[in-house]
CSV table of C-alpha atoms in Angstrom, one decimal:
chain,number,residue,atom,x,y,z
A,28,UNK,CA,97.4,113.6,108.9
A,29,UNK,CA,100.5,115.4,107.6
A,30,UNK,CA,102.6,114.3,104.7
A,31,UNK,CA,105.7,113.7,106.9
A,32,UNK,CA,103.6,111.2,108.9
A,33,UNK,CA,102.7,109.4,105.6
A,34,UNK,CA,106.2,109.6,104.3
A,35,UNK,CA,107.5,108.0,107.4
A,36,UNK,CA,105.3,104.9,106.9
A,37,UNK,CA,106.2,104.9,103.2
A,38,UNK,CA,109.9,104.6,104.2
A,39,UNK,CA,109.1,101.7,106.5
A,40,UNK,CA,107.0,100.1,103.7
A,41,UNK,CA,110.1,100.2,101.5
A,42,UNK,CA,111.8,98.0,104.1
A,43,UNK,CA,108.8,95.6,104.3
A,44,UNK,CA,108.5,95.3,100.6
A,45,UNK,CA,112.2,94.6,100.1
A,46,UNK,CA,112.3,92.2,103.0
A,47,UNK,CA,109.3,90.2,101.6
A,48,UNK,CA,111.5,88.9,98.8
A,49,UNK,CA,115.1,89.3,99.9
A,50,UNK,CA,114.7,87.2,103.1
A,51,UNK,CA,113.5,84.1,101.1
A,52,UNK,CA,116.3,84.6,98.6
A,53,UNK,CA,118.8,84.9,101.5
A,54,UNK,CA,117.4,81.6,103.0
A,55,UNK,CA,117.9,79.9,99.6
A,56,UNK,CA,121.6,81.1,99.6
A,57,UNK,CA,122.0,79.7,103.1
A,58,UNK,CA,121.0,76.3,101.8
A,59,UNK,CA,117.3,76.4,102.6
A,60,UNK,CA,115.2,74.4,100.2
A,61,UNK,CA,111.5,74.6,99.1
A,62,UNK,CA,110.2,73.1,102.3
A,63,UNK,CA,112.1,75.5,104.4
A,64,UNK,CA,110.7,78.4,102.4
A,65,UNK,CA,107.2,76.9,103.1
A,66,UNK,CA,107.9,77.1,106.8
A,67,UNK,CA,109.3,80.7,106.4
A,68,UNK,CA,106.1,81.8,104.6
A,69,UNK,CA,103.8,79.9,107.0
A,70,UNK,CA,105.3,81.5,110.1
A,71,UNK,CA,105.0,85.0,108.6
A,72,UNK,CA,101.4,84.2,107.9
A,73,UNK,CA,100.3,82.7,111.2
A,74,UNK,CA,101.8,85.5,113.3
A,75,UNK,CA,99.8,88.1,111.4
A,76,UNK,CA,96.2,87.5,112.6
A,77,UNK,CA,96.9,87.3,116.3
A,78,UNK,CA,99.3,90.2,116.0
A,79,UNK,CA,96.7,92.4,114.3
A,80,UNK,CA,94.0,91.4,116.8
A,81,UNK,CA,96.0,91.7,120.0
A,82,UNK,CA,97.7,95.0,119.2
A,83,UNK,CA,94.7,96.5,117.6
A,84,UNK,CA,92.6,95.8,120.7
A,85,UNK,CA,95.4,97.0,123.1
A,86,UNK,CA,95.7,100.2,121.2
A,87,UNK,CA,92.0,100.7,121.5
A,88,UNK,CA,91.8,99.9,125.2
A,89,UNK,CA,94.7,102.0,126.2
A,90,UNK,CA,94.0,104.9,123.9
A,91,UNK,CA,97.7,104.8,122.8
A,92,UNK,CA,98.7,104.9,119.2
A,93,UNK,CA,102.3,106.2,118.9
A,94,UNK,CA,104.0,103.6,121.1
A,95,UNK,CA,102.6,100.7,119.1
A,96,UNK,CA,103.6,102.2,115.7
A,97,UNK,CA,107.1,103.2,117.0
A,98,UNK,CA,107.6,99.7,118.5
A,99,UNK,CA,106.7,98.1,115.2
A,100,UNK,CA,109.3,100.3,113.4
A,101,UNK,CA,111.9,99.4,116.0
A,102,UNK,CA,111.2,95.7,115.4
A,103,UNK,CA,111.5,96.3,111.6
A,104,UNK,CA,114.7,98.1,111.9
A,105,UNK,CA,116.3,95.6,114.3
A,106,UNK,CA,115.2,92.5,112.4
A,107,UNK,CA,116.4,93.8,109.0
A,108,UNK,CA,119.7,94.8,110.6
A,109,UNK,CA,120.2,91.4,112.4
A,110,UNK,CA,119.1,89.0,109.6
A,111,UNK,CA,122.1,89.6,107.3
A,112,UNK,CA,124.4,88.8,110.2
A,113,UNK,CA,122.7,85.4,110.7
A,114,UNK,CA,123.9,82.2,109.1
A,115,UNK,CA,121.5,79.9,110.8
A,116,UNK,CA,118.3,79.3,108.8
A,117,UNK,CA,116.1,78.7,111.9
A,118,UNK,CA,117.3,82.0,113.4
A,119,UNK,CA,116.4,83.8,110.1
A,120,UNK,CA,113.0,82.2,110.2
A,121,UNK,CA,112.4,83.4,113.8
A,122,UNK,CA,113.6,86.9,112.9
A,123,UNK,CA,111.4,87.0,109.8
A,124,UNK,CA,108.4,86.1,111.9
A,125,UNK,CA,109.2,88.9,114.3
A,126,UNK,CA,109.4,91.3,111.4
A,127,UNK,CA,105.9,90.4,110.1
A,128,UNK,CA,104.5,90.4,113.6
A,129,UNK,CA,105.5,94.0,113.8
A,130,UNK,CA,104.0,94.8,110.4
A,131,UNK,CA,100.7,93.1,111.3
A,132,UNK,CA,100.6,94.8,114.7
A,133,UNK,CA,101.1,98.2,113.1
A,134,UNK,CA,98.5,98.0,110.4
A,135,UNK,CA,95.2,98.3,112.4
A,136,UNK,CA,96.9,100.8,114.8
A,137,UNK,CA,97.8,103.0,111.9
A,138,UNK,CA,94.2,103.0,110.7
A,139,UNK,CA,92.9,104.0,114.1
A,140,UNK,CA,95.6,106.7,114.4
A,141,UNK,CA,94.9,108.0,111.0
A,142,UNK,CA,91.2,108.7,111.6
A,143,UNK,CA,91.5,110.0,115.2
A,144,UNK,CA,90.6,113.6,115.3
A,145,UNK,CA,89.4,113.6,111.7
A,146,UNK,CA,85.8,114.3,110.8
A,147,UNK,CA,84.0,111.3,109.5
A,148,UNK,CA,83.7,112.6,105.9
A,149,UNK,CA,87.5,112.6,105.7
A,150,UNK,CA,88.1,109.0,107.0
A,151,UNK,CA,87.9,107.4,103.5
A,152,UNK,CA,90.4,110.0,102.1
A,153,UNK,CA,93.0,109.6,104.9
A,154,UNK,CA,92.9,105.8,104.9
A,155,UNK,CA,93.1,105.7,101.1
A,156,UNK,CA,96.1,108.0,101.3
A,157,UNK,CA,97.7,105.8,103.9
A,158,UNK,CA,97.2,102.8,101.8
A,159,UNK,CA,98.6,104.6,98.8
A,160,UNK,CA,101.9,105.5,100.5
A,161,UNK,CA,102.2,102.0,101.9
A,162,UNK,CA,101.6,100.5,98.5
A,163,UNK,CA,104.0,102.8,96.7
A,164,UNK,CA,106.7,102.2,99.4
A,165,UNK,CA,106.2,98.4,99.0
A,166,UNK,CA,106.7,98.5,95.3
A,167,UNK,CA,109.6,100.9,95.7
A,168,UNK,CA,111.3,98.4,98.0
A,169,UNK,CA,111.1,95.7,95.2
A,170,UNK,CA,112.4,98.2,92.6
A,171,UNK,CA,115.3,99.2,95.0
A,172,UNK,CA,116.1,95.5,95.6
A,173,UNK,CA,116.6,95.1,91.8
A,174,UNK,CA,119.0,98.0,91.6
A,175,UNK,CA,121.0,97.2,94.7
A,176,UNK,CA,121.4,93.5,94.1
A,177,UNK,CA,122.2,94.1,90.4
A,178,UNK,CA,124.9,96.7,91.2
A,179,UNK,CA,126.5,94.9,94.1
A,180,UNK,CA,126.5,91.6,92.1
A,181,UNK,CA,128.8,93.1,89.5
A,182,UNK,CA,131.7,92.8,92.0
A,183,UNK,CA,130.6,90.5,94.8
A,184,UNK,CA,128.8,87.2,95.3
A,185,UNK,CA,125.0,86.9,95.6
A,186,UNK,CA,125.1,86.5,99.4
A,187,UNK,CA,127.0,89.7,99.8
A,188,UNK,CA,124.6,91.5,97.5
A,189,UNK,CA,121.6,90.2,99.5
A,190,UNK,CA,123.2,91.2,102.8
A,191,UNK,CA,123.9,94.7,101.4
A,192,UNK,CA,120.2,95.1,100.4
A,193,UNK,CA,119.1,94.0,103.8
A,194,UNK,CA,121.2,96.7,105.3
A,195,UNK,CA,119.5,99.1,102.9
A,196,UNK,CA,116.1,97.9,104.2
A,197,UNK,CA,117.3,98.5,107.8
A,198,UNK,CA,118.4,102.0,106.9
A,199,UNK,CA,115.0,102.7,105.3
A,200,UNK,CA,113.2,101.4,108.4
A,201,UNK,CA,115.4,103.4,110.7
A,202,UNK,CA,114.7,106.6,108.6
A,203,UNK,CA,111.0,105.9,108.9
A,204,UNK,CA,111.3,105.4,112.6
A,205,UNK,CA,113.2,108.6,113.1
A,206,UNK,CA,110.7,110.6,111.0
A,207,UNK,CA,107.7,108.9,112.7
A,208,UNK,CA,109.1,109.8,116.1
A,209,UNK,CA,109.0,113.4,115.1
A,210,UNK,CA,105.9,113.5,112.9
A,211,UNK,CA,103.3,111.1,114.6
A,212,UNK,CA,100.6,113.1,116.3
A,213,UNK,CA,100.6,112.8,120.1
A,214,UNK,CA,98.1,110.5,121.8
A,215,UNK,CA,95.2,112.4,123.4
A,216,UNK,CA,92.5,111.1,125.6
A,217,UNK,CA,90.3,114.0,124.7
A,218,UNK,CA,89.7,113.0,121.0
A,219,UNK,CA,86.4,111.2,120.5
A,220,UNK,CA,86.9,107.7,119.2
A,221,UNK,CA,85.5,106.8,115.8
A,222,UNK,CA,82.5,104.4,115.6
A,223,UNK,CA,83.8,100.9,114.9
A,224,UNK,CA,80.9,100.2,112.5
A,225,UNK,CA,81.5,103.4,110.5
A,226,UNK,CA,85.2,103.0,110.6
A,227,UNK,CA,85.0,99.5,109.1
A,228,UNK,CA,82.8,100.9,106.3
A,229,UNK,CA,85.4,103.6,105.6
A,230,UNK,CA,88.2,101.1,105.6
A,231,UNK,CA,86.4,98.9,103.1
A,232,UNK,CA,85.8,101.9,100.9
A,233,UNK,CA,89.5,103.0,101.0
A,234,UNK,CA,91.3,99.6,100.8
A,235,UNK,CA,91.7,99.0,97.1
A,236,UNK,CA,95.3,100.0,96.8
A,237,UNK,CA,96.8,96.8,98.2
A,238,UNK,CA,99.9,96.2,96.1
A,239,UNK,CA,101.6,93.9,98.7
A,240,UNK,CA,98.8,91.3,98.4
A,241,UNK,CA,99.7,90.7,94.8
A,242,UNK,CA,102.7,88.5,95.7
A,243,UNK,CA,102.6,88.3,99.5
A,244,UNK,CA,99.0,87.7,100.4
A,245,UNK,CA,99.8,86.2,103.8
A,246,UNK,CA,99.3,89.0,106.3
A,247,UNK,CA,95.8,90.3,107.2
A,248,UNK,CA,94.4,93.1,105.2
A,249,UNK,CA,93.8,96.5,106.8
A,250,UNK,CA,90.7,96.2,108.9
A,251,UNK,CA,89.4,97.4,112.3
A,252,UNK,CA,89.6,94.4,114.6
A,253,UNK,CA,87.6,95.8,117.6
A,254,UNK,CA,84.3,94.3,116.7
A,255,UNK,CA,85.5,90.8,115.5
A,256,UNK,CA,83.5,88.3,117.5
A,257,UNK,CA,84.0,84.9,116.1
A,258,UNK,CA,81.2,83.2,117.9
A,259,UNK,CA,78.6,85.8,116.9
A,260,UNK,CA,80.0,85.7,113.4
A,261,UNK,CA,79.6,82.0,113.0
A,262,UNK,CA,76.2,82.0,114.6
A,263,UNK,CA,75.0,84.5,111.9
A,264,UNK,CA,76.7,82.9,108.9
A,265,UNK,CA,74.5,82.7,105.9
A,266,UNK,CA,74.9,79.6,103.7
A,267,UNK,CA,76.1,81.8,100.9
A,268,UNK,CA,78.7,83.5,103.0
A,269,UNK,CA,79.9,80.2,104.4
A,270,UNK,CA,80.3,78.9,100.9
A,271,UNK,CA,82.3,81.9,99.8
A,272,UNK,CA,84.5,81.6,102.8
A,273,UNK,CA,85.2,78.0,101.9
A,274,UNK,CA,86.2,79.2,98.4
A,275,UNK,CA,88.5,81.9,100.0
A,276,UNK,CA,90.3,79.3,102.1
A,277,UNK,CA,90.8,77.0,99.1
A,278,UNK,CA,92.0,79.7,96.8
A,279,UNK,CA,94.5,81.3,99.2
A,280,UNK,CA,95.8,77.9,100.0
A,281,UNK,CA,96.5,77.5,96.3
A,282,UNK,CA,98.3,80.9,96.3
A,283,UNK,CA,100.4,79.8,99.2
A,284,UNK,CA,101.4,76.6,97.5
A,285,UNK,CA,102.7,78.7,94.6
A,286,UNK,CA,104.3,81.7,96.2
A,287,UNK,CA,106.1,79.9,99.1
A,288,UNK,CA,108.6,77.9,97.0
A,289,UNK,CA,108.7,80.4,94.1
A,290,UNK,CA,112.0,82.1,95.1
A,291,UNK,CA,113.8,78.8,95.3
A,292,UNK,CA,112.4,77.8,91.9
A,293,UNK,CA,113.5,81.0,90.3
A,294,UNK,CA,117.0,80.6,91.7
A,295,UNK,CA,117.1,77.0,90.6
A,296,UNK,CA,116.3,77.8,86.9
A,297,UNK,CA,119.2,80.3,86.9
A,298,UNK,CA,117.6,83.7,87.8
A,299,UNK,CA,119.7,85.8,90.1
A,300,UNK,CA,118.5,88.1,92.8
A,301,UNK,CA,118.2,91.1,90.5
A,302,UNK,CA,116.1,89.2,87.9
A,303,UNK,CA,113.8,87.9,90.6
A,304,UNK,CA,113.3,91.4,92.0
A,305,UNK,CA,112.5,92.6,88.5
A,306,UNK,CA,109.9,89.8,88.1
A,307,UNK,CA,108.2,90.6,91.4
A,308,UNK,CA,108.2,94.3,90.6
A,309,UNK,CA,106.5,93.6,87.3
A,310,UNK,CA,103.9,91.6,89.1
A,311,UNK,CA,103.2,94.3,91.7
A,312,UNK,CA,103.2,97.1,89.1
A,313,UNK,CA,100.7,95.3,87.0
A,314,UNK,CA,98.4,94.9,89.9
A,315,UNK,CA,98.7,98.5,90.9
A,316,UNK,CA,98.0,99.7,87.3
A,317,UNK,CA,94.9,97.5,87.0
A,318,UNK,CA,92.9,98.3,90.2
A,319,UNK,CA,90.8,101.0,88.6
A,320,UNK,CA,90.1,99.0,85.5
A,321,UNK,CA,89.1,96.0,87.6
A,322,UNK,CA,86.5,98.1,89.4
A,323,UNK,CA,85.1,99.3,86.1
A,324,UNK,CA,84.9,95.7,84.7
A,325,UNK,CA,83.0,94.6,87.8
A,326,UNK,CA,80.5,97.4,87.3
A,327,UNK,CA,80.1,96.5,83.6
A,328,UNK,CA,80.0,92.7,83.7
A,329,UNK,CA,79.2,91.8,87.3
A,330,UNK,CA,81.2,91.1,90.5
A,331,UNK,CA,80.8,87.3,90.3
A,332,UNK,CA,81.8,87.1,86.7
A,333,UNK,CA,85.0,89.2,87.1
A,334,UNK,CA,85.9,87.5,90.4
A,335,UNK,CA,85.5,84.0,88.9
A,336,UNK,CA,87.3,85.0,85.7
A,337,UNK,CA,90.2,86.5,87.5
A,338,UNK,CA,90.5,83.4,89.7
A,339,UNK,CA,90.4,81.1,86.7
A,340,UNK,CA,93.0,83.2,84.9
A,341,UNK,CA,95.3,83.1,87.9
A,342,UNK,CA,94.8,79.3,88.2
A,343,UNK,CA,96.0,78.9,84.7
A,344,UNK,CA,98.9,81.4,85.0
A,345,UNK,CA,100.5,79.8,88.0
A,346,UNK,CA,101.6,76.4,86.4
A,347,UNK,CA,102.6,78.4,83.3
A,348,UNK,CA,105.5,79.7,85.2
A,349,UNK,CA,106.9,76.2,85.6
A,350,UNK,CA,106.4,75.4,81.9
A,351,UNK,CA,108.3,78.5,80.9
A,352,UNK,CA,111.2,77.7,83.3
A,353,UNK,CA,111.5,74.1,82.3
A,354,UNK,CA,111.5,75.0,78.6
A,355,UNK,CA,113.7,78.1,78.6
A,356,UNK,CA,115.9,77.9,81.6
A,357,UNK,CA,117.6,81.3,82.4
A,358,UNK,CA,117.7,82.6,78.8
A,359,UNK,CA,116.4,86.1,77.9
A,360,UNK,CA,113.4,84.6,76.2
A,361,UNK,CA,112.6,82.6,79.4
A,362,UNK,CA,112.9,85.8,81.5
A,363,UNK,CA,110.6,87.7,79.2
A,364,UNK,CA,108.1,84.8,79.1
A,365,UNK,CA,108.2,84.5,82.8
A,366,UNK,CA,107.7,88.2,83.2
A,367,UNK,CA,104.6,88.0,81.0
A,368,UNK,CA,103.2,85.3,83.3
A,369,UNK,CA,104.0,87.4,86.3
A,370,UNK,CA,102.2,90.4,84.8
A,371,UNK,CA,99.2,88.2,84.2
A,372,UNK,CA,99.3,87.0,87.8
A,373,UNK,CA,99.4,90.6,89.0
A,374,UNK,CA,96.5,91.7,86.8
A,375,UNK,CA,94.3,88.9,88.1
A,376,UNK,CA,95.2,89.8,91.7
A,377,UNK,CA,93.8,93.4,91.1
A,378,UNK,CA,90.5,92.0,90.0
A,379,UNK,CA,90.4,89.4,92.8
A,380,UNK,CA,91.2,92.0,95.5
A,381,UNK,CA,88.6,94.6,94.2
A,382,UNK,CA,85.8,92.1,93.9
A,383,UNK,CA,86.4,90.0,97.0
A,384,UNK,CA,85.4,92.8,99.4
A,385,UNK,CA,82.3,93.4,97.3
A,386,UNK,CA,81.3,89.7,97.6
A,387,UNK,CA,81.9,89.6,101.4
A,388,UNK,CA,79.9,92.8,101.9
A,389,UNK,CA,77.0,91.6,99.8
A,390,UNK,CA,76.8,88.0,101.2
A,391,UNK,CA,77.2,89.0,104.9
A,392,UNK,CA,74.2,90.0,106.9
A,393,UNK,CA,74.3,93.8,107.5
A,394,UNK,CA,74.8,93.3,111.3
A,395,UNK,CA,78.1,91.4,110.8
A,396,UNK,CA,79.6,93.0,107.7
A,397,UNK,CA,82.6,94.4,109.5
A,398,UNK,CA,83.3,91.1,111.3
A,399,UNK,CA,82.9,89.2,108.1
A,400,UNK,CA,85.6,91.4,106.4
A,401,UNK,CA,87.8,90.7,109.4
A,402,UNK,CA,87.2,86.9,109.1
A,403,UNK,CA,88.1,87.2,105.4
A,404,UNK,CA,91.4,88.7,106.3
A,405,UNK,CA,92.0,85.9,108.8
A,406,UNK,CA,91.1,83.2,106.2
A,407,UNK,CA,93.6,84.8,103.8
A,408,UNK,CA,96.4,84.5,106.3
A,409,UNK,CA,95.5,80.9,107.4
A,410,UNK,CA,95.1,79.7,103.8
A,411,UNK,CA,98.3,81.3,102.7
A,412,UNK,CA,100.2,79.8,105.7
A,413,UNK,CA,98.8,76.3,105.2
A,414,UNK,CA,99.4,76.5,101.5
A,415,UNK,CA,103.0,77.6,102.2
A,416,UNK,CA,103.7,74.4,104.1
A,417,UNK,CA,102.0,72.2,101.5
A,418,UNK,CA,103.8,74.0,98.6
A,419,UNK,CA,107.2,73.6,100.2
A,420,UNK,CA,106.5,69.9,100.7
A,421,UNK,CA,105.2,69.3,97.2
A,422,UNK,CA,108.1,71.3,95.7
A,423,UNK,CA,110.5,68.9,97.3
A,424,UNK,CA,109.3,66.4,94.8
A,425,UNK,CA,109.3,68.8,91.9
A,426,UNK,CA,108.3,72.4,91.3
A,427,UNK,CA,106.0,71.5,88.4
A,428,UNK,CA,104.1,69.3,90.8
A,429,UNK,CA,103.7,72.1,93.3
A,430,UNK,CA,102.7,74.7,90.7
A,431,UNK,CA,100.2,72.4,89.0
A,432,UNK,CA,98.7,71.6,92.4
A,433,UNK,CA,98.5,75.4,93.1
A,434,UNK,CA,96.7,76.1,89.9
A,435,UNK,CA,94.4,73.2,90.3
A,436,UNK,CA,93.5,74.3,93.9
A,437,UNK,CA,92.7,77.8,92.6
A,438,UNK,CA,90.5,76.3,89.9
A,439,UNK,CA,88.6,74.2,92.5
A,440,UNK,CA,88.0,77.4,94.4
A,441,UNK,CA,86.8,79.1,91.2
A,442,UNK,CA,84.3,76.3,90.8
A,443,UNK,CA,82.9,77.0,94.3
A,444,UNK,CA,82.4,80.7,93.3
A,445,UNK,CA,80.7,79.7,90.1
A,446,UNK,CA,78.4,77.3,91.9
A,447,UNK,CA,77.6,80.1,94.4
A,448,UNK,CA,76.8,82.6,91.6
A,449,UNK,CA,74.3,80.1,90.2
A,450,UNK,CA,72.4,79.7,93.5
A,451,UNK,CA,68.8,81.0,93.4
A,452,UNK,CA,68.6,84.6,94.4
A,453,UNK,CA,72.2,85.3,93.4
A,454,UNK,CA,71.8,85.7,89.7
A,455,UNK,CA,69.4,88.7,90.0
A,456,UNK,CA,71.9,90.6,92.2
A,457,UNK,CA,75.1,90.0,90.4
A,458,UNK,CA,75.1,93.2,88.5
A,459,UNK,CA,73.8,95.5,91.2
A,460,UNK,CA,75.3,97.3,94.1
A,461,UNK,CA,78.9,97.2,92.9
A,462,UNK,CA,79.6,101.0,93.2
A,463,UNK,CA,80.3,101.3,96.9
A,464,UNK,CA,81.4,97.7,97.3
A,465,UNK,CA,84.2,97.9,94.8
A,466,UNK,CA,85.3,101.4,96.0
A,467,UNK,CA,84.2,103.1,92.8
């Protein structure tokens, strides 16, 4: 996999990363409130799982890779180009859903394309590199959003600044499309297909660099969907795995309750687009910087302990954002204090992301570990989408109510994880087997 291929997807990831925040901010400027943002986040979430499953399986059955990736980049270019011309909130929501459908469709296809023709011993390396370029691009999109909106806002109103950045996102997606059209390897029916079981293991080993999940955990993680058989998976659930999946659904519902109305809240307390981009960039940068440390902590203190501790820390940090905003408004002190809370939220996400895959791998029977990881990704999207709707509804009655509910929901999920860790048979395993499972 050449560097130009990777750079093409990195350019596209700049557009996705920027759009993940600028579209909600644009909806707020068009008059959309907290509930509307909940709908925006929910639709982006709910299209993700079927998009990944359908297009991943189509790519597998047809043996085609390039057409699906290029189609996703065409959709990204078109939607980011069209959204700034729209003044109807429902149309923006529909275009945003199309954008994230394209992203979700591209993710599993990119993984399959990346490993095609590569010897198995290189699968982990090429997938990790793909994840890295995507994560860096995503974070760069947030940083670029800060610069563009800050500069344009010096002379123009916030809506104009937001529209200008959406056009920048479109340009980045178009550049990625043009480069991908030249650099993507041709599809070939002569290349032997990777084993789905082995591929899922390599994906798990290489999936730690997941910056986007820090603040937008509503699209499915990178996984191979070909072997996801829901009926077989449910039939083989162990009680421990079912318990952890219940915790995942609860926790990510809490995340959705918090993140969906968050852009409207930040605008309401007086933060402009540039300040909001700076906060989200700090969150994502903190997560990226802490991934390696999170893996070492899991090895030293145990996966359950680090996972539960990170969840509890995030549950406390979420309502803290409301406390800081109410107390400080849009002052420099409030921005700094809010930034500190965002950094804490990002750090806890790194620990959650690293240890979650380890827990699913450990709790799932060996025969369905790949499917269990796929089900985890689906529950992340469903919980985030449902939480987005609930968060928007609660925020209509007051943002502190929504953020306290979000933190409380995460704490409840933490309690489920703690109860699971204390089950007979779990204690003796908590400090073992973390090396491969955390990607160390």
